Short mmCIF file of C-alpha atoms and ligand atoms in Angstrom, two decimals:
data_model
loop_
_atom_site.label_atom_id
_atom_site.label_comp_id
_atom_site.label_asym_id
_atom_site.label_seq_id
_atom_site.Cartn_x
_atom_site.Cartn_y
_atom_site.Cartn_z
CA MET A 261 124.45 77.30 101.14
CA LYS A 262 123.53 80.61 102.73
CA SER A 263 120.44 80.68 104.92
CA ILE A 264 119.06 84.17 105.30
CA TYR A 265 115.72 84.71 107.01
CA LEU A 266 113.84 87.79 105.85
CA ASP A 267 110.37 86.68 106.86
CA HIS A 268 110.13 88.04 110.41
CA ASN A 269 106.56 89.27 109.83
CA ALA A 270 105.53 85.62 109.43
CA THR A 271 107.23 84.55 112.65
CA THR A 272 110.43 84.92 114.62
CA PRO A 273 112.75 82.57 116.53
CA VAL A 274 112.11 82.50 120.28
CA ASP A 275 114.63 84.59 122.22
CA PRO A 276 116.75 82.24 124.42
CA ILE A 277 116.02 84.48 127.43
CA VAL A 278 112.31 83.89 126.83
CA VAL A 279 112.88 80.13 126.59
CA GLU A 280 114.77 80.24 129.89
CA ALA A 281 111.94 82.15 131.58
CA MET A 282 109.40 79.59 130.30
CA LEU A 283 111.29 76.40 131.16
CA PRO A 284 110.33 76.15 134.87
CA TYR A 285 106.65 76.26 133.86
CA LEU A 286 107.04 73.34 131.47
CA SER A 287 108.46 71.04 134.11
CA GLY A 288 108.78 72.00 137.79
CA VAL A 289 105.84 74.39 138.15
CA TYR A 290 103.33 72.31 136.24
CA GLY A 291 100.22 72.86 138.33
CA ASN A 292 96.83 73.76 136.93
CA ALA A 293 96.14 77.38 137.85
CA SER A 294 92.56 76.42 138.76
CA SER A 295 93.66 73.93 141.45
CA ALA A 296 93.34 75.08 145.04
CA HIS A 297 96.47 73.27 146.26
CA ASN A 298 100.04 74.44 146.43
CA PHE A 299 100.91 73.36 142.85
CA GLY A 300 97.90 75.23 141.47
CA ARG A 301 98.63 78.33 143.54
CA ASP A 302 102.20 78.54 142.18
CA ALA A 303 100.89 78.34 138.63
CA LYS A 304 98.22 80.94 139.40
CA VAL A 305 100.81 83.36 140.79
CA ALA A 306 102.91 83.01 137.61
CA LEU A 307 99.83 83.54 135.43
CA GLU A 308 98.72 86.65 137.27
CA ASN A 309 102.25 88.10 137.33
CA ALA A 310 102.38 87.60 133.56
CA ARG A 311 98.98 89.25 133.20
CA ASP A 312 100.16 92.26 135.23
CA ALA A 313 103.25 92.62 133.04
CA VAL A 314 101.40 92.35 129.70
CA ALA A 315 98.64 94.70 130.92
CA SER A 316 101.21 97.24 132.04
CA HIS A 317 102.91 97.08 128.61
CA ILE A 318 99.70 98.21 126.86
CA ASN A 319 98.57 100.41 129.80
CA CYS A 320 95.38 98.57 130.73
CA GLU A 321 94.16 97.02 133.97
CA PRO A 322 95.11 93.34 134.46
CA SER A 323 91.36 92.63 134.76
CA GLU A 324 90.95 93.88 131.16
CA LEU A 325 93.49 91.41 129.70
CA TYR A 326 92.51 87.91 128.55
CA PHE A 327 95.06 85.33 127.43
CA THR A 328 94.25 83.53 124.15
CA SER A 329 96.12 81.27 121.74
CA GLY A 330 97.21 84.21 119.56
CA GLY A 331 96.16 86.87 117.11
CA THR A 332 93.68 84.80 115.12
CA GLU A 333 91.75 83.77 118.20
CA SER A 334 91.79 87.28 119.70
CA ASP A 335 90.46 88.72 116.42
CA ASN A 336 87.74 86.06 116.30
CA ILE A 337 86.61 86.71 119.88
CA ALA A 338 86.57 90.47 119.24
CA LEU A 339 84.35 90.20 116.14
CA LEU A 340 82.19 87.17 116.90
CA GLY A 341 81.95 87.94 120.62
CA THR A 342 80.68 91.50 120.13
CA ALA A 343 78.38 90.46 117.26
CA GLU A 344 76.72 87.91 119.51
CA LYS A 345 76.24 90.45 122.32
CA TYR A 346 74.96 93.32 120.22
CA LYS A 347 72.97 91.46 117.54
CA LYS A 348 69.56 92.19 119.05
CA THR A 349 69.98 95.94 118.56
CA LYS A 350 72.77 96.39 115.99
CA ASN A 351 73.58 94.44 112.84
CA HIS A 352 76.32 96.38 111.05
CA LEU A 353 80.10 96.09 111.24
CA MET A 354 82.90 97.54 109.18
CA VAL A 355 86.50 96.43 108.74
CA GLY A 356 89.48 97.87 106.89
CA ALA A 357 90.12 96.62 103.36
CA THR A 358 93.71 95.64 104.20
CA GLU A 359 92.95 93.64 107.36
CA HIS A 360 94.51 90.25 108.01
CA HIS A 361 92.32 87.30 107.01
CA ALA A 362 91.69 86.62 110.71
CA VAL A 363 89.53 89.76 110.68
CA LEU A 364 88.33 89.79 107.05
CA GLU A 365 87.14 86.20 106.90
CA THR A 366 85.50 86.41 110.34
CA ALA A 367 83.60 89.51 109.22
CA GLU A 368 82.59 87.75 105.97
CA TYR A 369 81.38 84.77 107.98
CA LEU A 370 79.13 87.09 110.02
CA GLN A 371 77.80 88.55 106.79
CA ASN A 372 77.31 85.30 104.89
CA LYS A 373 76.10 82.99 107.66
CA HIS A 374 74.47 85.33 110.16
CA ASP A 375 72.99 88.12 108.05
CA PHE A 376 75.09 90.92 109.47
CA ARG A 377 75.67 93.88 107.18
CA LEU A 378 79.37 94.30 106.41
CA ASP A 379 81.16 97.28 104.91
CA ILE A 380 84.78 97.14 103.82
CA ILE A 381 86.45 100.49 104.57
CA PRO A 382 88.55 101.70 101.62
CA VAL A 383 92.20 102.70 101.99
CA ASN A 384 94.32 105.14 99.98
CA HIS A 385 97.38 104.30 97.88
CA ASP A 386 99.57 103.95 101.01
CA GLY A 387 97.02 101.93 102.96
CA PHE A 388 95.69 104.76 105.15
CA ILE A 389 92.04 105.18 106.11
CA SER A 390 90.43 108.63 106.41
CA THR A 391 87.86 109.66 109.00
CA GLY A 392 85.64 110.58 106.03
CA ALA A 393 85.58 106.91 105.00
CA ILE A 394 84.33 105.96 108.49
CA LYS A 395 81.75 108.75 108.56
CA ASN A 396 80.43 107.72 105.13
CA LEU A 397 79.72 104.17 106.23
CA ILE A 398 78.90 104.24 109.93
CA THR A 399 75.25 104.22 111.07
CA ASP A 400 73.42 103.94 114.38
CA LYS A 401 73.23 100.20 113.66
CA THR A 402 77.04 99.81 113.63
CA PHE A 403 78.32 97.85 116.61
CA LEU A 404 81.99 97.52 115.61
CA THR A 405 84.75 99.06 113.51
CA SER A 406 87.89 96.92 113.18
CA ILE A 407 91.06 98.49 111.78
CA MET A 408 94.57 97.15 112.28
CA LEU A 409 97.30 99.26 113.86
CA ALA A 410 100.12 98.08 111.56
CA ASN A 411 99.78 96.14 108.35
CA ASN A 412 101.54 92.79 108.01
CA GLU A 413 102.32 93.15 104.29
CA THR A 414 103.30 96.81 103.95
CA GLY A 415 104.00 97.93 107.53
CA THR A 416 101.59 100.89 107.18
CA ILE A 417 100.98 102.33 110.68
CA GLN A 418 97.42 103.58 110.84
CA ASN A 419 96.70 106.83 112.69
CA LEU A 420 93.92 105.28 114.76
CA VAL A 421 92.90 108.08 117.14
CA PRO A 422 90.67 110.07 114.71
CA LEU A 423 89.17 106.81 113.41
CA VAL A 424 88.35 105.70 116.95
CA GLU A 425 86.77 109.10 117.66
CA ALA A 426 84.63 108.95 114.50
CA THR A 427 83.50 105.46 115.51
CA HIS A 428 82.70 106.40 119.11
CA ALA A 429 80.77 109.45 117.91
CA GLN A 430 78.19 107.00 116.51
CA GLY A 431 78.18 104.83 119.63
CA ALA A 432 80.07 101.89 118.09
CA LEU A 433 83.01 99.94 119.50
CA PHE A 434 86.52 99.97 118.03
CA HIS A 435 88.76 96.91 117.73
CA THR A 436 92.34 96.97 116.52
CA ASP A 437 94.55 94.07 115.47
CA ALA A 438 97.91 95.15 116.89
CA VAL A 439 99.70 91.88 116.09
CA GLN A 440 102.31 93.55 113.85
CA ALA A 441 102.68 96.63 116.03
CA ILE A 442 103.08 95.22 119.52
CA GLY A 443 106.67 95.30 120.77
CA LYS A 444 107.77 97.34 117.73
CA ILE A 445 106.09 100.68 118.44
CA LYS A 446 104.43 102.09 121.55
CA VAL A 447 100.97 100.56 122.01
CA ASP A 448 98.91 102.28 124.70
CA VAL A 449 95.23 101.41 124.76
CA LYS A 450 94.34 104.59 126.64
CA GLU A 451 96.13 106.85 124.18
CA LEU A 452 94.60 104.97 121.25
CA GLY A 453 91.15 104.97 122.89
CA VAL A 454 90.32 101.48 121.54
CA ASP A 455 87.80 99.13 123.17
CA LEU A 456 89.42 95.86 122.06
CA LEU A 457 92.98 95.06 120.98
CA SER A 458 94.54 91.80 119.74
CA LEU A 459 98.16 90.84 120.22
CA THR A 460 100.40 87.79 119.84
CA ALA A 461 103.88 86.75 121.01
CA HIS A 462 105.41 84.96 118.05
CA LYS A 463 106.06 87.98 115.83
CA ILE A 464 108.38 89.47 118.45
CA TYR A 465 110.64 86.58 119.50
CA GLY A 466 108.07 84.94 121.76
CA PRO A 467 106.49 81.47 121.58
CA LYS A 468 103.75 80.46 119.16
CA GLY A 469 100.31 79.70 120.54
CA ILE A 470 99.98 82.54 123.05
CA GLY A 471 98.42 85.95 122.67
CA ALA A 472 95.96 88.20 124.40
CA LEU A 473 92.86 90.26 123.89
CA PHE A 474 92.32 93.56 125.68
CA ILE A 475 88.64 94.10 126.45
CA LYS A 476 87.94 97.49 127.97
CA GLN A 477 86.04 97.43 131.25
CA GLY A 478 82.30 97.52 130.48
CA VAL A 479 82.52 96.22 126.89
CA ARG A 480 80.26 93.22 126.41
CA VAL A 481 81.77 90.19 124.64
CA SER A 482 80.38 86.65 124.42
CA PRO A 483 82.81 83.73 124.61
CA LEU A 484 83.44 81.42 121.67
CA PHE A 485 84.02 78.41 123.90
CA TYR A 486 82.14 77.03 126.88
CA GLY A 487 83.09 74.64 129.63
CA GLY A 488 85.15 76.43 132.25
CA SER A 489 85.52 79.61 134.23
CA HIS A 490 89.06 80.39 133.09
CA GLU A 491 89.72 83.95 131.99
CA LYS A 492 86.46 84.98 133.66
CA LYS A 493 84.52 82.61 131.36
CA ARG A 494 85.46 84.66 128.32
CA ARG A 495 88.09 82.14 127.19
CA PRO A 496 87.59 78.80 128.95
CA GLY A 497 90.36 76.22 128.79
CA THR A 498 93.30 75.37 131.06
CA GLU A 499 95.69 78.28 130.88
CA ASN A 500 99.01 78.13 129.04
CA ILE A 501 101.17 79.26 131.95
CA ALA A 502 104.54 78.85 130.19
CA GLY A 503 103.14 80.74 127.19
CA ALA A 504 101.85 83.60 129.33
CA VAL A 505 105.20 83.84 131.13
CA GLY A 506 106.91 83.80 127.71
CA LEU A 507 104.66 86.56 126.37
CA ALA A 508 105.39 88.75 129.40
CA LYS A 509 109.16 88.23 129.05
CA THR A 510 108.95 88.84 125.29
CA LEU A 511 107.31 92.23 125.86
CA GLU A 512 109.78 93.15 128.60
CA ILE A 513 112.67 92.55 126.19
CA ALA A 514 110.90 94.28 123.28
CA GLN A 515 110.28 97.34 125.45
CA SER A 516 113.91 97.55 126.57
CA ARG A 517 115.25 97.53 123.01
CA MET A 518 112.39 99.16 121.10
CA ASP A 519 114.20 102.41 120.24
CA ALA A 520 117.48 100.69 119.35
CA ASP A 521 115.73 98.08 117.19
CA HIS A 522 113.67 100.76 115.45
CA LYS A 523 116.79 102.75 114.61
CA MET A 524 118.74 99.71 113.40
CA LEU A 525 115.86 98.42 111.25
CA THR A 526 115.20 101.87 109.77
CA GLU A 527 118.85 102.13 108.71
CA LEU A 528 118.85 98.62 107.23
CA SER A 529 115.60 99.02 105.34
CA ASP A 530 116.53 102.48 103.97
CA TYR A 531 119.84 101.02 102.81
CA PHE A 532 118.16 98.00 101.22
CA ILE A 533 115.44 99.96 99.39
CA SER A 534 117.88 102.47 97.93
CA LYS A 535 120.32 99.76 96.82
CA VAL A 536 117.63 97.63 95.15
CA GLN A 537 116.25 100.63 93.30
CA ALA A 538 119.76 101.60 92.18
CA LEU A 539 120.50 98.04 90.98
CA LEU A 540 117.27 97.36 89.10
CA PRO A 541 114.82 99.47 87.09
CA ASP A 542 111.04 99.31 87.58
CA VAL A 543 111.04 98.46 91.29
CA TYR A 544 108.34 100.09 93.43
CA LEU A 545 107.94 100.37 97.21
CA ASN A 546 104.42 99.33 98.23
CA GLY A 547 103.22 101.28 101.22
CA PRO A 548 104.29 104.59 102.70
CA VAL A 549 107.86 105.85 102.99
CA SER A 550 107.22 107.04 106.55
CA ASN A 551 104.66 105.92 109.18
CA ARG A 552 105.74 102.36 108.42
CA ILE A 553 107.07 99.56 110.61
CA PRO A 554 110.64 99.81 109.28
CA GLN A 555 111.35 96.09 109.24
CA THR A 556 108.72 95.60 106.52
CA VAL A 557 109.92 96.25 102.98
CA ASN A 558 107.37 95.38 100.33
CA LEU A 559 108.77 95.80 96.82
CA SER A 560 107.19 95.13 93.45
CA PHE A 561 109.46 94.01 90.65
CA GLN A 562 107.61 94.80 87.46
CA GLY A 563 107.67 91.92 84.99
CA ALA A 564 108.63 89.26 87.57
CA GLU A 565 105.94 87.27 89.31
CA GLY A 566 106.07 87.26 93.15
CA GLU A 567 105.76 83.51 93.72
CA SER A 568 108.52 82.79 91.18
CA LEU A 569 110.72 85.41 92.80
CA LEU A 570 110.13 83.79 96.18
CA LEU A 571 111.13 80.37 94.83
CA GLY A 572 114.14 81.82 92.98
CA LEU A 573 115.37 83.51 96.16
CA ASP A 574 114.69 80.37 98.19
CA LEU A 575 117.03 78.47 95.87
CA LYS A 576 119.70 81.05 96.75
CA GLY A 577 119.05 80.54 100.48
CA VAL A 578 116.95 83.65 101.04
CA ALA A 579 113.54 83.29 102.74
CA VAL A 580 110.99 85.99 101.88
CA SER A 581 107.24 86.12 101.42
CA SER A 582 104.81 87.11 98.70
CA GLY A 583 101.36 88.26 99.67
CA SER A 584 99.74 86.50 96.76
CA ALA A 585 97.45 83.53 97.15
CA CYS A 586 97.12 80.61 94.79
CA THR A 587 93.48 80.11 93.92
CA SER A 588 92.51 77.42 91.43
CA GLY A 589 95.92 77.32 89.83
CA ALA A 590 96.12 81.06 89.17
CA THR A 591 98.09 83.44 91.37
CA GLU A 592 95.88 86.14 92.81
CA PRO A 593 97.65 89.32 93.87
CA SER A 594 97.49 90.26 97.53
CA HIS A 595 94.16 91.72 98.67
CA VAL A 596 96.16 94.37 100.55
CA LEU A 597 97.89 95.70 97.45
CA GLN A 598 94.70 95.45 95.41
CA ALA A 599 92.83 97.49 98.05
CA MET A 600 95.59 100.12 97.83
CA GLY A 601 94.75 100.47 94.14
CA ILE A 602 98.09 99.13 92.97
CA ASP A 603 97.99 97.93 89.39
CA LYS A 604 97.32 94.17 89.20
CA VAL A 605 100.47 93.41 87.20
CA ILE A 606 102.63 95.43 89.62
CA SER A 607 100.95 93.71 92.61
CA GLN A 608 101.74 90.32 91.12
CA GLY A 609 105.47 91.13 91.29
CA ALA A 610 105.42 91.95 95.01
CA ILE A 611 107.78 90.49 97.57
CA ARG A 612 107.87 91.22 101.30
CA PHE A 613 111.32 91.32 102.85
CA SER A 614 110.82 91.48 106.62
CA MET A 615 113.95 92.04 108.65
CA GLY A 616 114.62 91.29 112.29
CA ARG A 617 117.02 91.71 115.17
CA SER A 618 119.53 89.28 113.67
CA THR A 619 119.50 90.83 110.18
CA THR A 620 122.87 92.26 109.16
CA LYS A 621 124.08 94.53 106.38
CA ASP A 622 126.22 91.59 105.14
CA GLU A 623 123.09 89.49 104.76
CA LEU A 624 121.39 92.25 102.81
CA ASP A 625 124.49 92.64 100.63
CA TYR A 626 124.27 88.94 99.81
CA VAL A 627 120.58 89.35 98.86
CA LEU A 628 121.54 92.35 96.72
CA SER A 629 124.18 90.22 94.99
CA VAL A 630 121.72 87.48 93.95
CA LEU A 631 118.57 89.52 93.39
CA PRO A 632 119.37 90.97 89.92
CA GLU A 633 120.02 87.50 88.47
CA VAL A 634 116.73 86.12 89.89
CA VAL A 635 114.70 89.14 88.74
CA ASN A 636 116.31 89.46 85.30
CA ARG A 637 115.83 85.77 84.49
CA LEU A 638 112.11 86.08 85.20
CA ARG A 639 111.86 89.33 83.28
CA GLU A 640 113.48 87.69 80.25
CA LEU A 641 110.80 84.99 80.32
CA SER A 642 107.98 87.49 80.76
CA PRO A 643 105.78 88.02 77.69
CA ILE A 644 104.80 91.49 78.93
CA TYR A 645 108.07 92.93 80.22
CA ASN A 646 110.05 94.30 77.30
CA LYS A 647 112.48 96.89 78.55
C1 PLP B 894 98.08 91.38 111.33
C2 PLP B 894 97.95 89.97 111.81
N1 PLP B 894 96.86 89.61 112.49
C3 PLP B 894 96.70 88.37 112.94
C4 PLP B 894 97.64 87.40 112.72
C5 PLP B 894 97.43 86.02 113.26
O1 PLP B 894 98.15 85.88 114.45
P1 PLP B 894 98.47 84.41 115.04
O2 PLP B 894 99.47 83.81 114.11
O3 PLP B 894 99.03 84.67 116.41
O4 PLP B 894 97.19 83.66 115.09
C6 PLP B 894 98.79 87.72 111.98
C7 PLP B 894 99.79 86.68 111.66
O5 PLP B 894 100.28 86.59 110.56
C8 PLP B 894 98.96 89.04 111.52
O6 PLP B 894 100.04 89.41 110.83
#
């Protein structure tokens, strides 16, 4: 049976060149970077070289870059760590309505368990946030605004600069989750003007379990863990040297092929969207046509439920994702699409096809050959679809 992977926004295979770069640090160079002896020093050199490389990729100082276990942890440190530091004077935070759960649920935790005031910043039909929305909600008690750079479900690339400016005008900090943007578009913390930025390796052909948090010089952040002086006490725990080396190599490769990948993925996704819409009626693109990470194609198939589509395609050897969540037996449409004001029934028929470096036109043609059968079968069973 065919095996076609169109879920690269969930994770990606590790590039063999990255594996090769990591291998020495899983066996030969196994020292603890905190040890003063030769073994420790070798590990420390590798760690700091990796830090230099990752910092240079996002244009920050190495001293502003902290290795973590990935995007979820970086998001948690950004929100919880600033909340803890600023709570005596400021008690309000605001986060975008289409944020990843790593941000949304952390913000809700601060609201529900620690009495912070939380505002969810509304988005428009394409997932964009206006400066007006920030200005309406921000107060002199706001310590943090958190808005992602690129959305994992729709690919919407947020124009952050005016949002950062509106936030800074009120003396608050700005955090961005750049997990779906890093390595795919230029990410420069100085150009963006952000105070904190989360990134991870495994969405761009790097290993799982390694990421980083940029914390601008002077920004105060409490740690979540205690018990060591690693990462200047902001993230104690023996460092993942092989992971850090892997992250650095991943970004080096991503940088060298960014333009070519962007072009190839734009051509593939444009081709796919136009073909699907020509093959089937009542198919809608969720998210913007431009200002989108091109590998992310989120389509709603009216009258076919997303989870059933996913399973139907899986049976044909095609791996995709639906943003919906199963809560108490009922399928809830994705919070991202709901926030964008997309009709509930249309949201329920959403599927995310996320392409990658290995995706070919032949693979997409195979998907196009099986998709009508899967969609039409579900539409025939639907009590509400009667075209
Ligand atoms: C936008 C976004 N933020 C955060 C995360 C979590 O990152 P990690 O898997 O590295 O913890 C993801 C992963 O799906 C994501 O897409």
